[in-house]
């Protein structure tokens, strides 16, 4: 997700995802990993009108806005796959890439 993101949301502010910020995010991810956490980065992008009529693909994952981090202490359970599939279905139904989380990315200075 980090490689696909050109912007970062911090609270209500959106700024460019420059190399320094991306390195800070990777350092944070690595610290979580070193402490036994699994990490998911969350990003969003609204599809333009042309894209809305097309199936989503890897090409849809560009110029994303990084908007959060989810951490998991336990290994994912079998039910996690169902939940992620449900989120994917919701994305397709609304014709945009959007994942929301309560934890915002706040420590990227």
Short mmCIF file of N, CA, C and O in Angstrom, two decimals:
data_model
loop_
_atom_site.label_atom_id
_atom_site.label_comp_id
_atom_site.label_asym_id
_atom_site.label_seq_id
_atom_site.Cartn_x
_atom_site.Cartn_y
_atom_site.Cartn_z
N UNK A 1 0.83 -1.17 0.00
CA UNK A 1 0.00 0.00 0.00
C UNK A 1 0.88 1.25 0.00
O UNK A 1 0.51 2.23 -0.61
N UNK A 2 1.99 1.20 0.69
CA UNK A 2 2.86 2.37 0.77
C UNK A 2 3.39 2.75 -0.62
O UNK A 2 3.42 3.93 -0.97
N UNK A 3 3.75 1.76 -1.41
CA UNK A 3 4.26 2.03 -2.76
C UNK A 3 3.18 2.61 -3.67
O UNK A 3 3.49 3.34 -4.61
N UNK A 4 1.93 2.33 -3.39
CA UNK A 4 0.80 2.82 -4.19
C UNK A 4 0.32 4.19 -3.75
O UNK A 4 -0.53 4.79 -4.41
N UNK A 5 0.81 4.68 -2.62
CA UNK A 5 0.30 5.93 -2.04
C UNK A 5 1.18 7.12 -2.41
O UNK A 5 2.38 7.10 -2.21
N UNK A 6 0.54 8.16 -2.93
CA UNK A 6 1.25 9.38 -3.26
C UNK A 6 0.95 10.49 -2.25
O UNK A 6 1.62 11.52 -2.25
N UNK A 7 -0.05 10.24 -1.39
CA UNK A 7 -0.45 11.22 -0.37
C UNK A 7 -0.65 10.52 0.96
O UNK A 7 -0.88 9.31 1.00
N UNK A 8 -0.59 11.30 2.05
CA UNK A 8 -0.81 10.76 3.39
C UNK A 8 -1.81 11.66 4.11
O UNK A 8 -1.67 12.88 4.11
N UNK A 9 -2.82 11.03 4.72
CA UNK A 9 -3.79 11.78 5.52
C UNK A 9 -3.36 11.69 6.99
O UNK A 9 -3.14 10.62 7.52
N UNK A 10 -3.24 12.84 7.62
CA UNK A 10 -2.96 12.92 9.05
C UNK A 10 -4.08 13.77 9.65
O UNK A 10 -4.11 14.98 9.45
N UNK A 11 -5.03 13.12 10.32
CA UNK A 11 -6.22 13.83 10.78
C UNK A 11 -7.01 14.32 9.59
O UNK A 11 -7.36 13.55 8.72
N UNK A 12 -7.23 15.63 9.49
CA UNK A 12 -7.94 16.21 8.36
C UNK A 12 -7.00 16.80 7.32
O UNK A 12 -7.45 17.42 6.36
N UNK A 13 -5.70 16.60 7.50
CA UNK A 13 -4.70 17.19 6.60
C UNK A 13 -4.15 16.11 5.66
O UNK A 13 -3.84 15.00 6.09
N UNK A 14 -4.03 16.45 4.37
CA UNK A 14 -3.44 15.55 3.38
C UNK A 14 -2.18 16.22 2.85
O UNK A 14 -2.21 17.38 2.45
N UNK A 15 -1.08 15.45 2.86
CA UNK A 15 0.20 15.98 2.38
C UNK A 15 0.87 14.96 1.48
O UNK A 15 0.53 13.77 1.51
N UNK A 16 1.85 15.40 0.66
CA UNK A 16 2.56 14.46 -0.21
C UNK A 16 3.30 13.39 0.59
O UNK A 16 3.82 13.65 1.67
N UNK A 17 3.32 12.20 0.04
CA UNK A 17 4.05 11.08 0.67
C UNK A 17 5.47 11.07 0.14
O UNK A 17 5.82 10.29 -0.73
N UNK A 18 6.30 11.96 0.67
CA UNK A 18 7.68 12.04 0.22
C UNK A 18 8.50 10.89 0.82
O UNK A 18 8.02 10.14 1.67
N UNK A 19 9.72 10.75 0.37
CA UNK A 19 10.57 9.64 0.82
C UNK A 19 10.78 9.65 2.33
O UNK A 19 10.79 8.60 2.96
N UNK A 20 10.94 10.83 2.92
CA UNK A 20 11.16 10.93 4.37
C UNK A 20 9.95 10.37 5.14
O UNK A 20 10.11 9.61 6.10
N UNK A 21 8.75 10.73 4.72
CA UNK A 21 7.54 10.24 5.39
C UNK A 21 7.39 8.73 5.18
O UNK A 21 7.01 8.01 6.11
N UNK A 22 7.68 8.26 3.98
CA UNK A 22 7.56 6.83 3.71
C UNK A 22 8.57 6.04 4.54
O UNK A 22 8.25 4.97 5.06
N UNK A 23 9.78 6.58 4.72
CA UNK A 23 10.78 5.92 5.57
C UNK A 23 10.32 5.89 7.02
O UNK A 23 10.51 4.90 7.73
N UNK A 24 9.68 6.97 7.48
CA UNK A 24 9.17 7.01 8.86
C UNK A 24 8.06 5.97 9.04
O UNK A 24 8.00 5.30 10.08
N UNK A 25 7.21 5.82 8.05
CA UNK A 25 6.14 4.83 8.12
C UNK A 25 6.74 3.43 8.16
O UNK A 25 6.32 2.59 8.96
N UNK A 26 7.72 3.16 7.30
CA UNK A 26 8.34 1.83 7.30
C UNK A 26 9.05 1.56 8.62
O UNK A 26 9.03 0.43 9.11
N UNK A 27 9.65 2.57 9.22
CA UNK A 27 10.30 2.38 10.54
C UNK A 27 9.24 2.01 11.58
O UNK A 27 9.46 1.12 12.41
N UNK A 28 8.08 2.68 11.52
CA UNK A 28 6.99 2.36 12.45
C UNK A 28 6.50 0.93 12.23
O UNK A 28 6.31 0.17 13.17
N UNK A 29 6.29 0.57 10.97
CA UNK A 29 5.86 -0.80 10.64
C UNK A 29 6.87 -1.81 11.15
O UNK A 29 6.51 -2.83 11.75
N UNK A 30 8.15 -1.54 10.92
CA UNK A 30 9.20 -2.46 11.38
C UNK A 30 9.21 -2.59 12.90
O UNK A 30 9.40 -3.70 13.43
N UNK A 31 8.99 -1.49 13.62
CA UNK A 31 8.93 -1.56 15.09
C UNK A 31 7.76 -2.44 15.54
O UNK A 31 7.90 -3.27 16.44
N UNK A 32 6.59 -2.26 14.90
CA UNK A 32 5.45 -3.12 15.22
C UNK A 32 5.79 -4.59 14.93
O UNK A 32 5.51 -5.47 15.74
N UNK A 33 6.40 -4.85 13.78
CA UNK A 33 6.76 -6.22 13.42
C UNK A 33 7.74 -6.83 14.43
O UNK A 33 7.60 -7.99 14.82
N UNK A 34 8.72 -6.04 14.86
CA UNK A 34 9.70 -6.53 15.83
C UNK A 34 9.05 -6.88 17.17
O UNK A 34 9.59 -7.69 17.92
N UNK A 35 7.92 -6.28 17.45
CA UNK A 35 7.20 -6.55 18.69
C UNK A 35 6.09 -7.58 18.50
O UNK A 35 5.21 -7.72 19.37
N UNK A 36 6.13 -8.29 17.39
CA UNK A 36 5.21 -9.40 17.17
C UNK A 36 3.88 -9.04 16.54
O UNK A 36 2.98 -9.87 16.48
N UNK A 37 3.74 -7.81 16.05
CA UNK A 37 2.48 -7.40 15.43
C UNK A 37 2.52 -7.62 13.92
O UNK A 37 3.56 -7.47 13.30
N UNK A 38 1.38 -7.95 13.37
CA UNK A 38 1.19 -7.92 11.93
C UNK A 38 0.60 -6.55 11.62
O UNK A 38 -0.17 -6.01 12.40
N UNK A 39 0.95 -5.99 10.47
CA UNK A 39 0.55 -4.62 10.16
C UNK A 39 -0.12 -4.57 8.78
O UNK A 39 0.38 -5.16 7.83
N UNK A 40 -1.23 -3.85 8.71
CA UNK A 40 -1.89 -3.53 7.44
C UNK A 40 -1.93 -2.01 7.30
O UNK A 40 -2.35 -1.32 8.22
N UNK A 41 -1.46 -1.52 6.17
CA UNK A 41 -1.60 -0.10 5.86
C UNK A 41 -2.89 0.07 5.08
O UNK A 41 -3.20 -0.74 4.20
N UNK A 42 -3.64 1.11 5.39
CA UNK A 42 -4.92 1.36 4.74
C UNK A 42 -4.84 2.62 3.89
O UNK A 42 -4.27 3.61 4.31
N UNK A 43 -5.42 2.52 2.70
CA UNK A 43 -5.40 3.67 1.80
C UNK A 43 -6.73 3.76 1.06
O UNK A 43 -7.49 2.80 1.01
N UNK A 44 -6.98 4.94 0.48
CA UNK A 44 -8.23 5.16 -0.24
C UNK A 44 -7.96 5.97 -1.51
O UNK A 44 -6.95 6.66 -1.62
N UNK A 45 -8.89 5.87 -2.44
CA UNK A 45 -8.88 6.70 -3.64
C UNK A 45 -10.26 6.60 -4.26
O UNK A 45 -10.79 5.51 -4.44
N UNK A 46 -10.84 7.73 -4.60
CA UNK A 46 -12.13 7.73 -5.28
C UNK A 46 -11.87 7.52 -6.76
O UNK A 46 -11.01 8.16 -7.35
N UNK A 47 -12.60 6.60 -7.35
CA UNK A 47 -12.45 6.32 -8.78
C UNK A 47 -13.13 7.40 -9.60
O UNK A 47 -14.20 7.89 -9.24
N UNK A 48 -12.52 7.74 -10.74
CA UNK A 48 -13.16 8.71 -11.63
C UNK A 48 -14.31 8.04 -12.38
O UNK A 48 -14.49 6.82 -12.29
N UNK A 49 -15.09 8.80 -13.12
CA UNK A 49 -16.29 8.26 -13.76
C UNK A 49 -15.96 7.16 -14.76
O UNK A 49 -16.70 6.18 -14.89
N UNK A 50 -14.85 7.26 -15.47
CA UNK A 50 -14.46 6.22 -16.43
C UNK A 50 -14.12 4.92 -15.70
O UNK A 50 -14.52 3.83 -16.12
N UNK A 51 -13.40 5.03 -14.59
CA UNK A 51 -12.99 3.85 -13.82
C UNK A 51 -14.17 3.16 -13.15
O UNK A 51 -14.13 1.96 -12.91
N UNK A 52 -15.22 3.91 -12.84
CA UNK A 52 -16.36 3.34 -12.12
C UNK A 52 -17.04 2.23 -12.91
O UNK A 52 -17.65 1.35 -12.32
N UNK A 53 -16.95 2.25 -14.21
CA UNK A 53 -17.58 1.22 -15.03
C UNK A 53 -16.70 0.02 -15.28
O UNK A 53 -17.13 -0.95 -15.91
N UNK A 54 -15.47 0.07 -14.81
CA UNK A 54 -14.52 -1.02 -15.06
C UNK A 54 -14.35 -1.89 -13.83
O UNK A 54 -14.51 -1.42 -12.71
N UNK A 55 -13.97 -3.15 -14.02
CA UNK A 55 -13.62 -3.98 -12.85
C UNK A 55 -12.36 -3.42 -12.19
O UNK A 55 -11.48 -2.89 -12.85
N UNK A 56 -12.28 -3.53 -10.87
CA UNK A 56 -11.09 -3.09 -10.15
C UNK A 56 -9.94 -4.04 -10.45
O UNK A 56 -10.13 -5.24 -10.61
N UNK A 57 -8.74 -3.49 -10.52
CA UNK A 57 -7.55 -4.29 -10.80
C UNK A 57 -6.37 -3.67 -10.07
O UNK A 57 -6.51 -2.64 -9.39
N UNK A 58 -5.21 -4.27 -10.25
CA UNK A 58 -4.00 -3.71 -9.63
C UNK A 58 -3.74 -2.30 -10.14
O UNK A 58 -3.20 -1.46 -9.42
N UNK A 59 -4.14 -2.00 -11.38
CA UNK A 59 -3.97 -0.65 -11.92
C UNK A 59 -4.81 0.37 -11.17
O UNK A 59 -4.53 1.57 -11.22
N UNK A 60 -5.87 -0.07 -10.50
CA UNK A 60 -6.71 0.84 -9.72
C UNK A 60 -5.97 1.33 -8.48
O UNK A 60 -6.34 2.36 -7.91
N UNK A 61 -4.95 0.62 -8.07
CA UNK A 61 -4.20 0.94 -6.86
C UNK A 61 -3.02 1.84 -7.19
O UNK A 61 -1.87 1.44 -7.14
N UNK A 62 -3.34 3.08 -7.52
CA UNK A 62 -2.31 4.08 -7.78
C UNK A 62 -2.80 5.42 -7.26
O UNK A 62 -4.00 5.65 -7.15
N UNK A 63 -1.86 6.29 -6.91
CA UNK A 63 -2.21 7.61 -6.38
C UNK A 63 -3.18 7.51 -5.20
O UNK A 63 -4.12 8.29 -5.09
N UNK A 64 -2.93 6.54 -4.34
CA UNK A 64 -3.77 6.33 -3.17
C UNK A 64 -3.40 7.34 -2.08
O UNK A 64 -2.33 7.92 -2.08
N UNK A 65 -4.33 7.51 -1.13
CA UNK A 65 -4.09 8.35 0.05
C UNK A 65 -3.97 7.41 1.25
O UNK A 65 -4.94 6.76 1.63
N UNK A 66 -2.77 7.31 1.79
CA UNK A 66 -2.55 6.48 2.98
C UNK A 66 -3.30 7.12 4.14
O UNK A 66 -3.13 8.31 4.42
N UNK A 67 -4.19 6.34 4.79
CA UNK A 67 -5.04 6.96 5.82
C UNK A 67 -5.02 6.23 7.16
O UNK A 67 -5.64 6.69 8.10
N UNK A 68 -4.30 5.13 7.26
CA UNK A 68 -4.28 4.48 8.56
C UNK A 68 -3.43 3.23 8.61
O UNK A 68 -2.93 2.75 7.60
N UNK A 69 -3.30 2.74 9.83
CA UNK A 69 -2.53 1.52 10.10
C UNK A 69 -3.36 0.64 11.02
O UNK A 69 -3.92 1.13 12.01
N UNK A 70 -3.46 -0.62 10.69
CA UNK A 70 -4.08 -1.59 11.59
C UNK A 70 -3.00 -2.55 12.04
O UNK A 70 -2.17 -2.98 11.24
N UNK A 71 -3.00 -2.87 13.31
CA UNK A 71 -2.03 -3.84 13.83
C UNK A 71 -2.79 -5.01 14.45
O UNK A 71 -3.88 -4.83 15.00
N UNK A 72 -2.23 -6.19 14.32
CA UNK A 72 -2.82 -7.41 14.84
C UNK A 72 -1.77 -8.13 15.67
O UNK A 72 -0.70 -8.44 15.17
N UNK A 73 -2.09 -8.42 16.92
CA UNK A 73 -1.16 -9.15 17.77
C UNK A 73 -1.26 -10.65 17.52
O UNK A 73 -0.26 -11.34 17.47
N UNK A 74 -2.46 -11.14 17.32
CA UNK A 74 -2.66 -12.57 17.08
C UNK A 74 -2.54 -12.88 15.60
O UNK A 74 -2.82 -12.03 14.77
N UNK A 75 -2.17 -14.10 15.27
CA UNK A 75 -2.23 -14.48 13.86
C UNK A 75 -3.67 -14.36 13.37
O UNK A 75 -4.61 -14.57 14.14
N UNK A 76 -3.86 -13.98 12.10
CA UNK A 76 -5.23 -13.85 11.60
C UNK A 76 -5.99 -15.17 11.74
O UNK A 76 -5.43 -16.24 11.54
N UNK A 77 -7.26 -15.07 12.06
CA UNK A 77 -8.11 -16.24 12.19
C UNK A 77 -8.78 -16.52 10.86
O UNK A 77 -8.78 -15.67 9.96
N UNK A 78 -9.36 -17.68 10.74
CA UNK A 78 -10.04 -18.04 9.50
C UNK A 78 -11.14 -17.03 9.16
O UNK A 78 -11.39 -16.75 7.99
N UNK A 79 -11.78 -16.46 10.16
CA UNK A 79 -12.86 -15.51 9.92
C UNK A 79 -12.36 -14.20 9.32
O UNK A 79 -13.13 -13.45 8.72
N UNK A 80 -11.06 -13.89 9.45
CA UNK A 80 -10.52 -12.66 8.90
C UNK A 80 -10.65 -12.65 7.38
O UNK A 80 -10.93 -11.61 6.79
N UNK A 81 -10.46 -13.78 6.74
CA UNK A 81 -10.58 -13.84 5.29
C UNK A 81 -11.99 -13.46 4.85
O UNK A 81 -12.18 -12.73 3.88
N UNK A 82 -13.00 -13.93 5.58
CA UNK A 82 -14.38 -13.58 5.24
C UNK A 82 -14.62 -12.08 5.40
O UNK A 82 -15.28 -11.45 4.58
N UNK A 83 -14.08 -11.50 6.46
CA UNK A 83 -14.26 -10.07 6.70
C UNK A 83 -13.60 -9.24 5.60
O UNK A 83 -14.17 -8.27 5.11
N UNK A 84 -12.39 -9.64 5.18
CA UNK A 84 -11.70 -8.92 4.12
C UNK A 84 -12.43 -9.06 2.79
O UNK A 84 -12.51 -8.11 2.00
N UNK A 85 -13.00 -10.23 2.52
CA UNK A 85 -13.80 -10.41 1.31
C UNK A 85 -15.03 -9.53 1.34
O UNK A 85 -15.43 -8.97 0.32
N UNK A 86 -15.65 -9.38 2.50
CA UNK A 86 -16.83 -8.51 2.63
C UNK A 86 -16.44 -7.06 2.35
O UNK A 86 -17.18 -6.34 1.67
N UNK A 87 -15.28 -6.61 2.84
CA UNK A 87 -14.82 -5.26 2.55
C UNK A 87 -14.59 -5.08 1.06
O UNK A 87 -14.94 -4.04 0.49
N UNK A 88 -14.03 -6.08 0.41
CA UNK A 88 -13.79 -6.02 -1.03
C UNK A 88 -15.12 -5.88 -1.76
O UNK A 88 -15.25 -5.08 -2.68
N UNK A 89 -16.13 -6.62 -1.35
CA UNK A 89 -17.45 -6.55 -1.96
C UNK A 89 -18.04 -5.15 -1.79
O UNK A 89 -18.61 -4.59 -2.72
N UNK A 90 -17.88 -4.58 -0.62
CA UNK A 90 -18.38 -3.22 -0.38
C UNK A 90 -17.68 -2.23 -1.29
O UNK A 90 -18.31 -1.34 -1.86
N UNK A 91 -16.37 -2.39 -1.48
CA UNK A 91 -15.63 -1.50 -2.39
C UNK A 91 -16.25 -1.53 -3.78
O UNK A 91 -16.48 -0.50 -4.39
N UNK A 92 -16.48 -2.73 -4.29
CA UNK A 92 -17.01 -2.89 -5.64
C UNK A 92 -18.41 -2.28 -5.73
O UNK A 92 -18.74 -1.59 -6.69
N UNK A 93 -19.24 -2.51 -4.72
CA UNK A 93 -20.60 -1.99 -4.74
C UNK A 93 -20.61 -0.47 -4.78
O UNK A 93 -21.46 0.13 -5.44
N UNK A 94 -19.71 0.19 -4.13
CA UNK A 94 -19.70 1.65 -4.09
C UNK A 94 -18.82 2.25 -5.18
O UNK A 94 -18.75 3.46 -5.31
N UNK A 95 -18.15 1.41 -5.94
CA UNK A 95 -17.32 1.84 -7.06
C UNK A 95 -16.21 2.81 -6.69
O UNK A 95 -15.89 3.72 -7.42
N UNK A 96 -15.64 2.64 -5.55
CA UNK A 96 -14.45 3.40 -5.19
C UNK A 96 -13.65 2.59 -4.19
O UNK A 96 -14.16 1.71 -3.53
N UNK A 97 -12.40 2.92 -4.13
CA UNK A 97 -11.52 2.28 -3.15
C UNK A 97 -11.58 3.09 -1.88
O UNK A 97 -11.22 4.25 -1.85
N UNK A 98 -12.07 2.47 -0.83
CA UNK A 98 -12.17 3.21 0.42
C UNK A 98 -12.07 2.23 1.58
O UNK A 98 -12.80 1.30 1.66
N UNK A 99 -11.15 2.45 2.42
CA UNK A 99 -11.04 1.67 3.63
C UNK A 99 -10.90 2.66 4.78
O UNK A 99 -10.10 3.58 4.72
N UNK A 100 -11.72 2.52 5.77
CA UNK A 100 -11.71 3.46 6.89
C UNK A 100 -11.25 2.76 8.16
O UNK A 100 -11.55 1.62 8.38
N UNK A 101 -10.55 3.44 8.94
CA UNK A 101 -10.16 2.87 10.22
C UNK A 101 -10.16 3.96 11.28
O UNK A 101 -10.10 5.14 10.96
N UNK A 102 -10.26 3.59 12.53
CA UNK A 102 -10.29 4.56 13.61
C UNK A 102 -8.90 5.10 13.93
O UNK A 102 -8.75 6.21 14.39
N UNK A 103 -7.88 4.28 13.67
CA UNK A 103 -6.52 4.73 13.97
C UNK A 103 -5.98 5.52 12.79
O UNK A 103 -5.80 5.00 11.72
N UNK A 104 -5.74 6.81 12.93
CA UNK A 104 -5.19 7.65 11.87
C UNK A 104 -3.67 7.62 11.96
O UNK A 104 -3.09 7.40 13.01
N UNK A 105 -3.05 7.88 10.83
CA UNK A 105 -1.60 7.97 10.79
C UNK A 105 -1.22 9.36 11.30
O UNK A 105 -1.50 10.35 10.67
N UNK A 106 -0.62 9.41 12.51
CA UNK A 106 -0.36 10.70 13.15
C UNK A 106 1.11 11.03 13.35
O UNK A 106 1.44 12.15 13.68
N UNK A 107 2.00 10.06 13.18
CA UNK A 107 3.39 10.29 13.59
C UNK A 107 4.34 10.39 12.41
O UNK A 107 5.38 9.76 12.41
N UNK A 108 3.99 11.17 11.40
CA UNK A 108 4.85 11.25 10.22
C UNK A 108 5.30 12.69 10.02
O UNK A 108 4.70 13.44 9.29
N UNK A 109 6.32 13.07 10.73
CA UNK A 109 6.85 14.43 10.64
C UNK A 109 8.21 14.41 10.00
O UNK A 109 8.93 13.50 10.04
#
